[in-house]
mmCIF file of C-alpha atoms and ligand atoms in Angstrom:
data_model
loop_
_atom_site.group_PDB
_atom_site.id
_atom_site.type_symbol
_atom_site.label_atom_id
_atom_site.label_comp_id
_atom_site.label_asym_id
_atom_site.label_seq_id
_atom_site.Cartn_x
_atom_site.Cartn_y
_atom_site.Cartn_z
ATOM 1 C CA MET A 1 11.952 -18.679 -17.216
ATOM 2 C CA THR A 2 12.644 -22.273 -18.077
ATOM 3 C CA VAL A 3 16.052 -23.607 -17.175
ATOM 4 C CA PRO A 4 17.591 -26.126 -19.588
ATOM 5 C CA THR A 5 17.649 -29.474 -17.816
ATOM 6 C CA HIS A 6 21.393 -29.986 -18.351
ATOM 7 C CA THR A 7 22.148 -27.038 -16.040
ATOM 8 C CA LEU A 8 20.116 -28.518 -13.218
ATOM 9 C CA GLN A 9 22.805 -30.397 -11.368
ATOM 10 C CA ARG A 10 21.907 -32.000 -8.146
ATOM 11 C CA PRO A 11 24.279 -32.717 -5.280
ATOM 12 C CA ARG A 12 25.839 -36.124 -5.704
ATOM 13 C CA ALA A 13 26.315 -37.895 -2.419
ATOM 14 C CA ASP A 14 28.860 -40.297 -3.899
ATOM 15 C CA GLU A 15 31.393 -37.568 -4.944
ATOM 16 C CA SER A 16 34.775 -38.851 -3.814
ATOM 17 C CA ALA A 17 36.278 -35.314 -3.718
ATOM 18 C CA GLY A 18 33.864 -34.667 -0.888
ATOM 19 C CA GLY A 19 30.666 -32.659 -1.187
ATOM 20 C CA PRO A 20 28.302 -32.075 -4.069
ATOM 21 C CA THR A 21 29.160 -30.457 -7.418
ATOM 22 C CA LEU A 22 26.846 -27.605 -8.319
ATOM 23 C CA THR A 23 27.242 -24.995 -11.022
ATOM 24 C CA ARG A 24 24.329 -22.838 -9.861
ATOM 25 C CA ARG A 25 24.851 -21.608 -6.340
ATOM 26 C CA LEU A 26 22.539 -18.665 -5.665
ATOM 27 C CA ARG A 27 24.073 -18.266 -2.231
ATOM 28 C CA ARG A 28 27.263 -16.887 -3.866
ATOM 29 C CA LEU A 29 25.536 -13.536 -4.186
ATOM 30 C CA ARG A 30 24.304 -13.464 -0.593
ATOM 31 C CA ARG A 31 27.620 -13.984 1.164
ATOM 32 C CA SER A 32 28.382 -10.488 2.441
ATOM 33 C CA PRO A 33 26.677 -7.148 3.049
ATOM 34 C CA ALA A 34 28.658 -5.635 0.176
ATOM 35 C CA MET A 35 27.570 -8.375 -2.229
ATOM 36 C CA ARG A 36 23.948 -8.112 -1.119
ATOM 37 C CA ASN A 37 24.061 -4.333 -1.520
ATOM 38 C CA LEU A 38 25.538 -4.723 -5.004
ATOM 39 C CA ILE A 39 22.828 -6.960 -6.408
ATOM 40 C CA ARG A 40 19.788 -5.554 -4.565
ATOM 41 C CA GLU A 41 16.847 -5.114 -6.979
ATOM 42 C CA THR A 42 14.715 -2.672 -5.005
ATOM 43 C CA ARG A 43 15.811 0.239 -2.880
ATOM 44 C CA LEU A 44 13.492 1.954 -0.474
ATOM 45 C CA THR A 45 14.464 5.632 -0.235
ATOM 46 C CA LYS A 46 13.162 8.521 1.838
ATOM 47 C CA ASP A 47 12.287 10.335 -1.395
ATOM 48 C CA MET A 48 9.255 8.141 -1.916
ATOM 49 C CA LEU A 49 7.737 8.544 1.544
ATOM 50 C CA VAL A 50 4.683 10.681 2.293
ATOM 51 C CA TYR A 51 3.889 11.514 5.920
ATOM 52 C CA PRO A 52 0.207 11.925 6.949
ATOM 53 C CA LEU A 53 -0.739 14.535 9.595
ATOM 54 C CA PHE A 54 -4.043 15.157 11.408
ATOM 55 C CA VAL A 55 -4.703 18.840 11.936
ATOM 56 C CA CYS A 56 -7.132 19.931 14.672
ATOM 57 C CA PRO A 57 -8.341 23.292 16.061
ATOM 58 C CA GLY A 58 -6.563 25.089 18.883
ATOM 59 C CA HIS A 59 -3.039 26.087 19.801
ATOM 60 C CA GLN A 60 -0.231 23.908 21.158
ATOM 61 C CA VAL A 61 -2.435 20.841 20.936
ATOM 62 C CA ARG A 62 -0.731 17.455 20.544
ATOM 63 C CA ARG A 63 -3.310 14.798 21.359
ATOM 64 C CA GLU A 64 -2.028 11.214 21.016
ATOM 65 C CA VAL A 65 -4.283 8.790 19.146
ATOM 66 C CA PRO A 66 -4.523 5.695 21.392
ATOM 67 C CA SER A 67 -4.932 3.199 18.553
ATOM 68 C CA MET A 68 -1.994 4.710 16.629
ATOM 69 C CA PRO A 69 1.019 5.000 18.965
ATOM 70 C CA GLY A 70 3.320 7.800 17.804
ATOM 71 C CA VAL A 71 0.539 9.589 15.889
ATOM 72 C CA ALA A 72 -1.216 12.655 17.306
ATOM 73 C CA GLN A 73 -3.867 15.174 16.377
ATOM 74 C CA LEU A 74 -1.954 18.433 15.985
ATOM 75 C CA SER A 75 -3.037 22.056 16.045
ATOM 76 C CA VAL A 76 -1.693 24.163 13.160
ATOM 77 C CA ASP A 77 1.385 25.382 15.084
ATOM 78 C CA GLU A 78 2.250 21.810 16.109
ATOM 79 C CA ALA A 79 1.610 20.514 12.588
ATOM 80 C CA VAL A 80 4.137 23.050 11.290
ATOM 81 C CA ARG A 81 6.690 21.831 13.853
ATOM 82 C CA GLU A 82 6.067 18.217 12.895
ATOM 83 C CA ALA A 83 6.334 19.036 9.186
ATOM 84 C CA GLU A 84 9.611 20.907 9.834
ATOM 85 C CA ALA A 85 11.028 17.930 11.692
ATOM 86 C CA ALA A 86 9.967 15.571 8.897
ATOM 87 C CA ALA A 87 11.469 17.843 6.235
ATOM 88 C CA GLY A 88 14.671 17.998 8.264
ATOM 89 C CA GLU A 89 14.823 14.212 8.147
ATOM 90 C CA GLY A 90 14.512 14.193 4.369
ATOM 91 C CA ILE A 91 10.763 13.699 3.865
ATOM 92 C CA ASN A 92 9.496 15.308 0.622
ATOM 93 C CA ALA A 93 5.771 15.456 1.265
ATOM 94 C CA VAL A 94 3.088 15.567 3.932
ATOM 95 C CA LEU A 95 -0.570 14.563 3.513
ATOM 96 C CA LEU A 96 -3.023 16.608 5.559
ATOM 97 C CA PHE A 97 -6.322 15.538 7.139
ATOM 98 C CA GLY A 98 -8.524 17.922 9.106
ATOM 99 C CA LEU A 99 -10.697 17.862 12.187
ATOM 100 C CA PRO A 100 -13.087 20.800 11.917
ATOM 101 C CA GLU A 101 -14.408 23.020 14.712
ATOM 102 C CA ALA A 102 -17.967 21.920 13.893
ATOM 103 C CA LYS A 103 -19.691 19.363 11.675
ATOM 104 C CA ASP A 104 -22.988 19.486 9.815
ATOM 105 C CA GLU A 105 -25.037 17.364 7.403
ATOM 106 C CA ARG A 106 -23.339 18.847 4.347
ATOM 107 C CA GLY A 107 -19.774 18.908 5.648
ATOM 108 C CA SER A 108 -19.644 22.687 5.116
ATOM 109 C CA ALA A 109 -16.289 23.073 6.890
ATOM 110 C CA ALA A 110 -14.557 21.020 4.157
ATOM 111 C CA GLY A 111 -14.280 24.092 1.955
ATOM 112 C CA ASP A 112 -13.808 26.680 4.708
ATOM 113 C CA PRO A 113 -10.643 28.749 4.134
ATOM 114 C CA ALA A 114 -10.293 29.221 7.916
ATOM 115 C CA ALA A 115 -10.553 25.483 8.761
ATOM 116 C CA PRO A 116 -7.557 23.574 10.165
ATOM 117 C CA VAL A 117 -6.369 22.004 6.875
ATOM 118 C CA GLN A 118 -6.454 25.240 4.871
ATOM 119 C CA SER A 119 -4.736 27.095 7.747
ATOM 120 C CA ALA A 120 -2.087 24.390 8.035
ATOM 121 C CA VAL A 121 -1.417 24.459 4.288
ATOM 122 C CA ARG A 122 -0.769 28.216 4.444
ATOM 123 C CA ALA A 123 1.414 27.918 7.535
ATOM 124 C CA ILE A 124 3.479 24.999 6.209
ATOM 125 C CA LYS A 125 4.011 26.579 2.775
ATOM 126 C CA ARG A 126 5.067 29.820 4.510
ATOM 127 C CA GLY A 127 7.530 28.087 6.837
ATOM 128 C CA ILE A 128 8.806 25.238 4.632
ATOM 129 C CA PRO A 129 8.104 26.220 1.013
ATOM 130 C CA ASP A 130 10.002 23.268 -0.481
ATOM 131 C CA LEU A 131 8.001 20.637 1.370
ATOM 132 C CA LEU A 132 5.195 19.319 -0.832
ATOM 133 C CA VAL A 133 1.779 19.647 0.751
ATOM 134 C CA VAL A 134 -0.855 17.133 -0.297
ATOM 135 C CA THR A 135 -4.398 17.476 1.048
ATOM 136 C CA ASP A 136 -6.959 14.717 1.483
ATOM 137 C CA VAL A 137 -10.262 15.717 -0.110
ATOM 138 C CA CYS A 138 -13.322 14.030 1.397
ATOM 139 C CA LEU A 139 -16.387 14.949 3.422
ATOM 140 C CA CYS A 140 -16.358 12.229 6.098
ATOM 141 C CA GLU A 141 -14.284 14.272 8.542
ATOM 142 C CA TYR A 142 -16.733 17.166 8.126
ATOM 143 C CA THR A 143 -20.190 15.582 8.054
ATOM 144 C CA SER A 144 -22.182 15.030 11.241
ATOM 145 C CA HIS A 145 -23.046 11.505 10.030
ATOM 146 C CA GLY A 146 -19.460 10.653 9.108
ATOM 147 C CA HIS A 147 -20.215 9.691 5.508
ATOM 148 C CA CYS A 148 -17.979 10.650 2.584
ATOM 149 C CA GLY A 149 -20.859 12.378 0.802
ATOM 150 C CA LEU A 150 -24.316 13.866 1.104
ATOM 151 C CA VAL A 151 -26.862 11.435 2.502
ATOM 152 C CA GLU A 152 -30.471 11.164 1.319
ATOM 153 C CA GLY A 153 -32.439 8.442 3.083
ATOM 154 C CA ASP A 154 -29.918 5.648 3.291
ATOM 155 C CA GLU A 155 -28.128 6.593 0.091
ATOM 156 C CA ILE A 156 -24.810 8.390 -0.292
ATOM 157 C CA VAL A 157 -25.606 10.642 -3.204
ATOM 158 C CA ASN A 158 -22.976 10.763 -5.939
ATOM 159 C CA ASP A 159 -23.410 13.762 -8.214
ATOM 160 C CA ALA A 160 -24.312 16.375 -5.611
ATOM 161 C CA THR A 161 -21.326 15.254 -3.523
ATOM 162 C CA VAL A 162 -18.912 15.714 -6.405
ATOM 163 C CA GLY A 163 -19.593 19.464 -6.546
ATOM 164 C CA LEU A 164 -18.823 19.859 -2.841
ATOM 165 C CA LEU A 165 -15.603 17.903 -3.214
ATOM 166 C CA ALA A 166 -14.529 20.164 -6.068
ATOM 167 C CA GLN A 167 -15.188 23.232 -3.873
ATOM 168 C CA ALA A 168 -13.088 21.739 -1.075
ATOM 169 C CA ALA A 169 -10.257 20.957 -3.497
ATOM 170 C CA VAL A 170 -10.264 24.538 -4.803
ATOM 171 C CA SER A 171 -10.099 25.881 -1.239
ATOM 172 C CA HIS A 172 -7.018 23.706 -0.631
ATOM 173 C CA ALA A 173 -5.410 25.008 -3.830
ATOM 174 C CA GLU A 174 -6.194 28.597 -2.806
ATOM 175 C CA ALA A 175 -4.422 27.955 0.496
ATOM 176 C CA GLY A 176 -1.352 26.763 -1.439
ATOM 177 C CA ALA A 177 -1.615 22.964 -1.649
ATOM 178 C CA ASP A 178 0.643 21.379 -4.268
ATOM 179 C CA VAL A 179 -1.461 18.244 -4.710
ATOM 180 C CA VAL A 180 -5.077 17.420 -3.869
ATOM 181 C CA ALA A 181 -5.991 13.819 -3.087
ATOM 182 C CA PRO A 182 -9.680 12.876 -3.338
ATOM 183 C CA SER A 183 -10.361 9.822 -1.121
ATOM 184 C CA ASP A 184 -14.160 9.666 -1.360
ATOM 185 C CA MET A 185 -14.581 7.184 -4.280
ATOM 186 C CA MET A 186 -17.530 9.040 -5.860
ATOM 187 C CA ASP A 187 -17.777 8.503 -9.634
ATOM 188 C CA GLY A 188 -16.631 11.444 -11.720
ATOM 189 C CA ARG A 189 -14.964 13.397 -8.948
ATOM 190 C CA VAL A 190 -11.543 13.560 -10.586
ATOM 191 C CA ALA A 191 -12.963 15.204 -13.715
ATOM 192 C CA ALA A 192 -15.012 17.651 -11.624
ATOM 193 C CA ILE A 193 -12.014 18.567 -9.466
ATOM 194 C CA ARG A 194 -9.753 19.009 -12.518
ATOM 195 C CA GLU A 195 -12.321 21.267 -14.138
ATOM 196 C CA ALA A 196 -12.831 23.345 -11.004
ATOM 197 C CA LEU A 197 -9.094 23.707 -10.413
ATOM 198 C CA ASP A 198 -8.512 24.795 -14.010
ATOM 199 C CA ALA A 199 -11.401 27.267 -13.857
ATOM 200 C CA GLY A 200 -9.834 28.757 -10.726
ATOM 201 C CA GLY A 201 -6.452 29.199 -12.385
ATOM 202 C CA PHE A 202 -4.899 26.171 -10.683
ATOM 203 C CA GLU A 203 -3.867 24.277 -13.839
ATOM 204 C CA ASP A 204 -0.564 23.311 -12.204
ATOM 205 C CA ILE A 205 -2.012 21.764 -9.082
ATOM 206 C CA ALA A 206 -1.779 17.974 -9.361
ATOM 207 C CA ILE A 207 -4.402 15.384 -8.476
ATOM 208 C CA MET A 208 -3.424 12.214 -6.655
ATOM 209 C CA SER A 209 -6.584 10.126 -6.751
ATOM 210 C CA TYR A 210 -7.365 7.353 -4.313
ATOM 211 C CA ALA A 211 -8.213 5.284 -7.395
ATOM 212 C CA ALA A 212 -8.432 1.722 -6.101
ATOM 213 C CA LYS A 213 -9.609 2.259 -2.565
ATOM 214 C CA TYR A 214 -11.048 -0.819 -0.933
ATOM 215 C CA CYS A 215 -13.708 -1.047 1.750
ATOM 216 C CA SER A 216 -11.286 -2.191 4.426
ATOM 217 C CA ALA A 217 -11.369 -3.059 8.124
ATOM 218 C CA TYR A 218 -7.866 -1.598 8.325
ATOM 219 C CA TYR A 219 -9.111 2.023 8.361
ATOM 220 C CA GLY A 220 -10.391 1.563 11.932
ATOM 221 C CA PRO A 221 -7.662 3.447 13.817
ATOM 222 C CA PHE A 222 -7.742 6.292 11.257
ATOM 223 C CA ARG A 223 -11.380 6.925 12.076
ATOM 224 C CA ASP A 224 -10.340 7.496 15.700
ATOM 225 C CA ALA A 225 -7.599 9.859 14.564
ATOM 226 C CA ALA A 226 -9.823 11.775 12.141
ATOM 227 C CA ASP A 227 -13.061 11.344 14.090
ATOM 228 C CA SER A 228 -14.701 10.162 10.883
ATOM 229 C CA ALA A 229 -16.456 6.871 11.657
ATOM 230 C CA PRO A 230 -19.881 6.666 9.984
ATOM 231 C CA ALA A 231 -22.711 7.062 12.510
ATOM 232 C CA PHE A 232 -24.705 4.380 10.671
ATOM 233 C CA GLY A 233 -24.114 2.013 7.756
ATOM 234 C CA ASP A 234 -20.768 1.560 6.063
ATOM 235 C CA ARG A 235 -18.808 2.543 2.947
ATOM 236 C CA ARG A 236 -19.548 -0.520 0.806
ATOM 237 C CA THR A 237 -21.599 1.341 -1.798
ATOM 238 C CA HIS A 238 -18.666 3.491 -2.865
ATOM 239 C CA GLN A 239 -15.430 1.807 -1.753
ATOM 240 C CA MET A 240 -14.284 -1.340 -3.575
ATOM 241 C CA ASP A 241 -14.948 -4.962 -2.703
ATOM 242 C CA PRO A 242 -11.698 -6.575 -1.451
ATOM 243 C CA ALA A 243 -12.414 -9.560 -3.712
ATOM 244 C CA ASN A 244 -11.931 -7.570 -6.937
ATOM 245 C CA VAL A 245 -8.849 -6.736 -8.968
ATOM 246 C CA ASP A 246 -9.952 -6.286 -12.621
ATOM 247 C CA GLU A 247 -12.255 -3.594 -11.283
ATOM 248 C CA ALA A 248 -9.266 -1.856 -9.677
ATOM 249 C CA VAL A 249 -7.649 -1.544 -13.084
ATOM 250 C CA ARG A 250 -10.902 -0.119 -14.508
ATOM 251 C CA GLU A 251 -11.265 2.355 -11.603
ATOM 252 C CA THR A 252 -7.692 3.512 -12.061
ATOM 253 C CA GLU A 253 -7.951 3.795 -15.831
ATOM 254 C CA LEU A 254 -11.051 5.947 -15.452
ATOM 255 C CA ASP A 255 -9.335 8.271 -12.968
ATOM 256 C CA ILE A 256 -6.442 8.657 -15.413
ATOM 257 C CA GLU A 257 -8.878 9.496 -18.232
ATOM 258 C CA GLU A 258 -10.495 12.063 -15.961
ATOM 259 C CA GLY A 259 -7.153 13.739 -15.319
ATOM 260 C CA ALA A 260 -5.472 12.096 -12.322
ATOM 261 C CA ASP A 261 -1.717 12.726 -12.266
ATOM 262 C CA ILE A 262 -0.888 10.112 -9.639
ATOM 263 C CA VAL A 263 -3.029 7.088 -8.802
ATOM 264 C CA MET A 264 -3.246 5.301 -5.490
ATOM 265 C CA VAL A 265 -3.987 1.820 -4.241
ATOM 266 C CA LYS A 266 -5.182 1.506 -0.665
ATOM 267 C CA PRO A 267 -4.607 -0.379 1.654
ATOM 268 C CA ALA A 268 -1.165 -1.643 0.656
ATOM 269 C CA LEU A 269 -0.015 -4.961 2.064
ATOM 270 C CA HIS A 270 -3.047 -7.109 1.367
ATOM 271 C CA TYR A 271 -3.292 -5.500 -2.073
ATOM 272 C CA LEU A 272 0.234 -5.984 -3.428
ATOM 273 C CA ASP A 273 -1.228 -7.809 -6.435
ATOM 274 C CA VAL A 274 -3.392 -4.758 -7.141
ATOM 275 C CA ILE A 275 -0.399 -2.417 -6.902
ATOM 276 C CA ALA A 276 1.555 -4.666 -9.277
ATOM 277 C CA ARG A 277 -1.221 -4.831 -11.877
ATOM 278 C CA VAL A 278 -2.042 -1.135 -11.752
ATOM 279 C CA LYS A 279 1.621 -0.227 -12.196
ATOM 280 C CA GLN A 280 2.327 -2.813 -14.893
ATOM 281 C CA GLU A 281 -0.821 -2.279 -16.927
ATOM 282 C CA LEU A 282 -1.172 1.495 -16.715
ATOM 283 C CA GLY A 283 2.426 2.632 -16.132
ATOM 284 C CA PHE A 284 1.357 5.722 -14.193
ATOM 285 C CA PRO A 285 2.996 7.246 -11.111
ATOM 286 C CA THR A 286 1.548 4.959 -8.464
ATOM 287 C CA ALA A 287 1.177 5.522 -4.742
ATOM 288 C CA ALA A 288 0.206 2.984 -2.100
ATOM 289 C CA TYR A 289 -1.179 3.819 1.327
ATOM 290 C CA HIS A 290 0.132 1.735 4.235
ATOM 291 C CA VAL A 291 -2.967 2.475 6.285
ATOM 292 C CA SER A 292 -3.697 3.017 9.955
ATOM 293 C CA GLY A 293 -4.631 -0.607 10.725
ATOM 294 C CA GLU A 294 -1.479 -1.898 9.077
ATOM 295 C CA TYR A 295 0.537 0.543 11.186
ATOM 296 C CA ALA A 296 -1.374 -0.257 14.378
ATOM 297 C CA MET A 297 -0.804 -4.006 13.998
ATOM 298 C CA LEU A 298 2.963 -3.574 13.842
ATOM 299 C CA LYS A 299 2.928 -1.158 16.775
ATOM 300 C CA ALA A 300 0.834 -3.529 18.867
ATOM 301 C CA ALA A 301 3.024 -6.558 18.155
ATOM 302 C CA ALA A 302 6.163 -4.512 18.826
ATOM 303 C CA ARG A 303 4.804 -3.252 22.130
ATOM 304 C CA ASN A 304 4.192 -6.807 23.213
ATOM 305 C CA GLY A 305 7.755 -7.723 22.278
ATOM 306 C CA TRP A 306 6.431 -10.113 19.641
ATOM 307 C CA ILE A 307 8.160 -8.628 16.616
ATOM 308 C CA ASP A 308 11.308 -6.705 15.694
ATOM 309 C CA GLU A 309 9.570 -3.459 14.773
ATOM 310 C CA GLU A 310 12.331 -1.864 12.744
ATOM 311 C CA ARG A 311 12.918 -4.935 10.592
ATOM 312 C CA ALA A 312 9.186 -5.544 10.125
ATOM 313 C CA MET A 313 8.601 -1.897 9.181
ATOM 314 C CA LEU A 314 11.359 -1.903 6.563
ATOM 315 C CA GLU A 315 10.218 -5.269 5.220
ATOM 316 C CA CYS A 316 6.644 -3.998 4.789
ATOM 317 C CA LEU A 317 7.634 -0.712 3.148
ATOM 318 C CA THR A 318 10.159 -2.439 0.870
ATOM 319 C CA ALA A 319 7.530 -4.984 -0.206
ATOM 320 C CA ILE A 320 5.105 -2.190 -1.105
ATOM 321 C CA HIS A 321 7.754 -0.517 -3.239
ATOM 322 C CA ARG A 322 8.853 -3.857 -4.787
ATOM 323 C CA ALA A 323 5.251 -4.562 -5.816
ATOM 324 C CA GLY A 324 5.300 -1.373 -7.913
ATOM 325 C CA ALA A 325 4.563 1.635 -5.721
ATOM 326 C CA ASP A 326 6.618 4.698 -6.616
ATOM 327 C CA ILE A 327 5.236 6.550 -3.602
ATOM 328 C CA VAL A 328 4.585 5.048 -0.152
ATOM 329 C CA ILE A 329 2.262 6.884 2.222
ATOM 330 C CA THR A 330 2.969 5.799 5.783
ATOM 331 C CA TYR A 331 2.705 6.873 9.407
ATOM 332 C CA TYR A 332 6.169 5.307 9.700
ATOM 333 C CA ALA A 333 7.650 7.897 7.323
ATOM 334 C CA ARG A 334 9.789 9.661 9.928
ATOM 335 C CA GLU A 335 10.969 6.463 11.596
ATOM 336 C CA ALA A 336 11.799 4.942 8.210
ATOM 337 C CA ALA A 337 13.588 8.094 7.048
ATOM 338 C CA ARG A 338 15.755 8.103 10.171
ATOM 339 C CA ARG A 339 16.598 4.442 9.654
ATOM 340 C CA LEU A 340 17.311 4.919 5.946
ATOM 341 C CA ALA A 341 19.550 7.875 6.708
ATOM 342 C CA GLY A 342 21.677 5.791 9.061
HETATM 343 C C1 PBG B 1 -11.282 9.417 4.209
HETATM 344 C C2 PBG B 1 -10.066 8.590 4.352
HETATM 345 C C3 PBG B 1 -9.898 7.384 5.054
HETATM 346 C C4 PBG B 1 -8.552 7.066 4.972
HETATM 347 C C5 PBG B 1 -7.939 8.043 4.192
HETATM 348 N N1 PBG B 1 -8.894 8.974 3.816
HETATM 349 C C6 PBG B 1 -10.860 6.589 5.842
HETATM 350 C C7 PBG B 1 -12.046 5.983 5.219
HETATM 351 O O1 PBG B 1 -12.216 5.956 4.014
HETATM 352 O O2 PBG B 1 -12.866 5.545 6.016
HETATM 353 C C8 PBG B 1 -7.891 5.882 5.628
HETATM 354 C C9 PBG B 1 -6.469 6.072 6.036
HETATM 355 C C10 PBG B 1 -5.950 5.095 7.044
HETATM 356 O O3 PBG B 1 -6.638 4.161 7.495
HETATM 357 O O4 PBG B 1 -4.788 5.289 7.434
HETATM 358 N N2 PBG B 1 -12.151 9.010 3.222
HETATM 359 ZN ZN1 ZN B 2 -14.297 9.826 3.376
#
């Protein structure tokens, strides 16, 4: 916006009445809490928060993740308790990750109806039917090598992986998941999952695709939590280069064409420009994932007494929403919900 020059009045030091004459005083609207509340442009609400959970084998297991204070691997019974507590605090949705009993080259447990994620979906939908259950669909938690797909030589094979992902997604839908969220970044997986869901009679199960997922150092703590670090190599041949943003729009557009209902940008804070462009250019329901490393940094600074954790948390989550995210996935969901309630 260009301001006509005649409205730009500067303080005049020689005013005899004392003090400068200004017609534009932006501070007028910041004077009191009531005034600030009245003109606020963006409101973070609990409705938009999604709470990730890590489900492991066993009973009454609650194993803290050292690099993610406040986050634990939970057996199915404990995951249900955690989901109940979150729902009681006004959270609408949980996102489930699984740690299988055993891993193999093909990640066979990903589609196993008796595995932790599928069992947790059934248990949560039984106990708290109104809570939305979203499931992460990938192979890296299930493969012995920790890669998101089948490995041949040093290549992560695309097309053969896509079929396995579709099988896993169908097994989540059979267990009762409301939304499946493929995080692997293989080409064509959204279309394959949509087709497999429809063929299985799951036309109403939504797909939230990790559409613009970058190859980020900030997933480090997650790989401790999900035991999914690659045994060799990295994820650069399928996840996006942090230097790119036009490509993020193309990735997202393609996922929408293939049938994604909700698209995601991940990580969040260093990618606010990506969130803004994806939302503005495509106008689709957009989620952003405030990832494990982003969470761990705040926790670490707070534990050292270097930062006001509550203010920093709300500032981060508000910024993600302000950039254009309709949905914010965060390990802080419960803490934020409690703060937003009060
Ligand atoms: C699995 C997956 C990852 C995350 C979500 N799903 C890790 C990865 O791609 O290595 C990261 C979440 C986080 O860091 O909080 N593909
Ligand atoms: Zn993966």
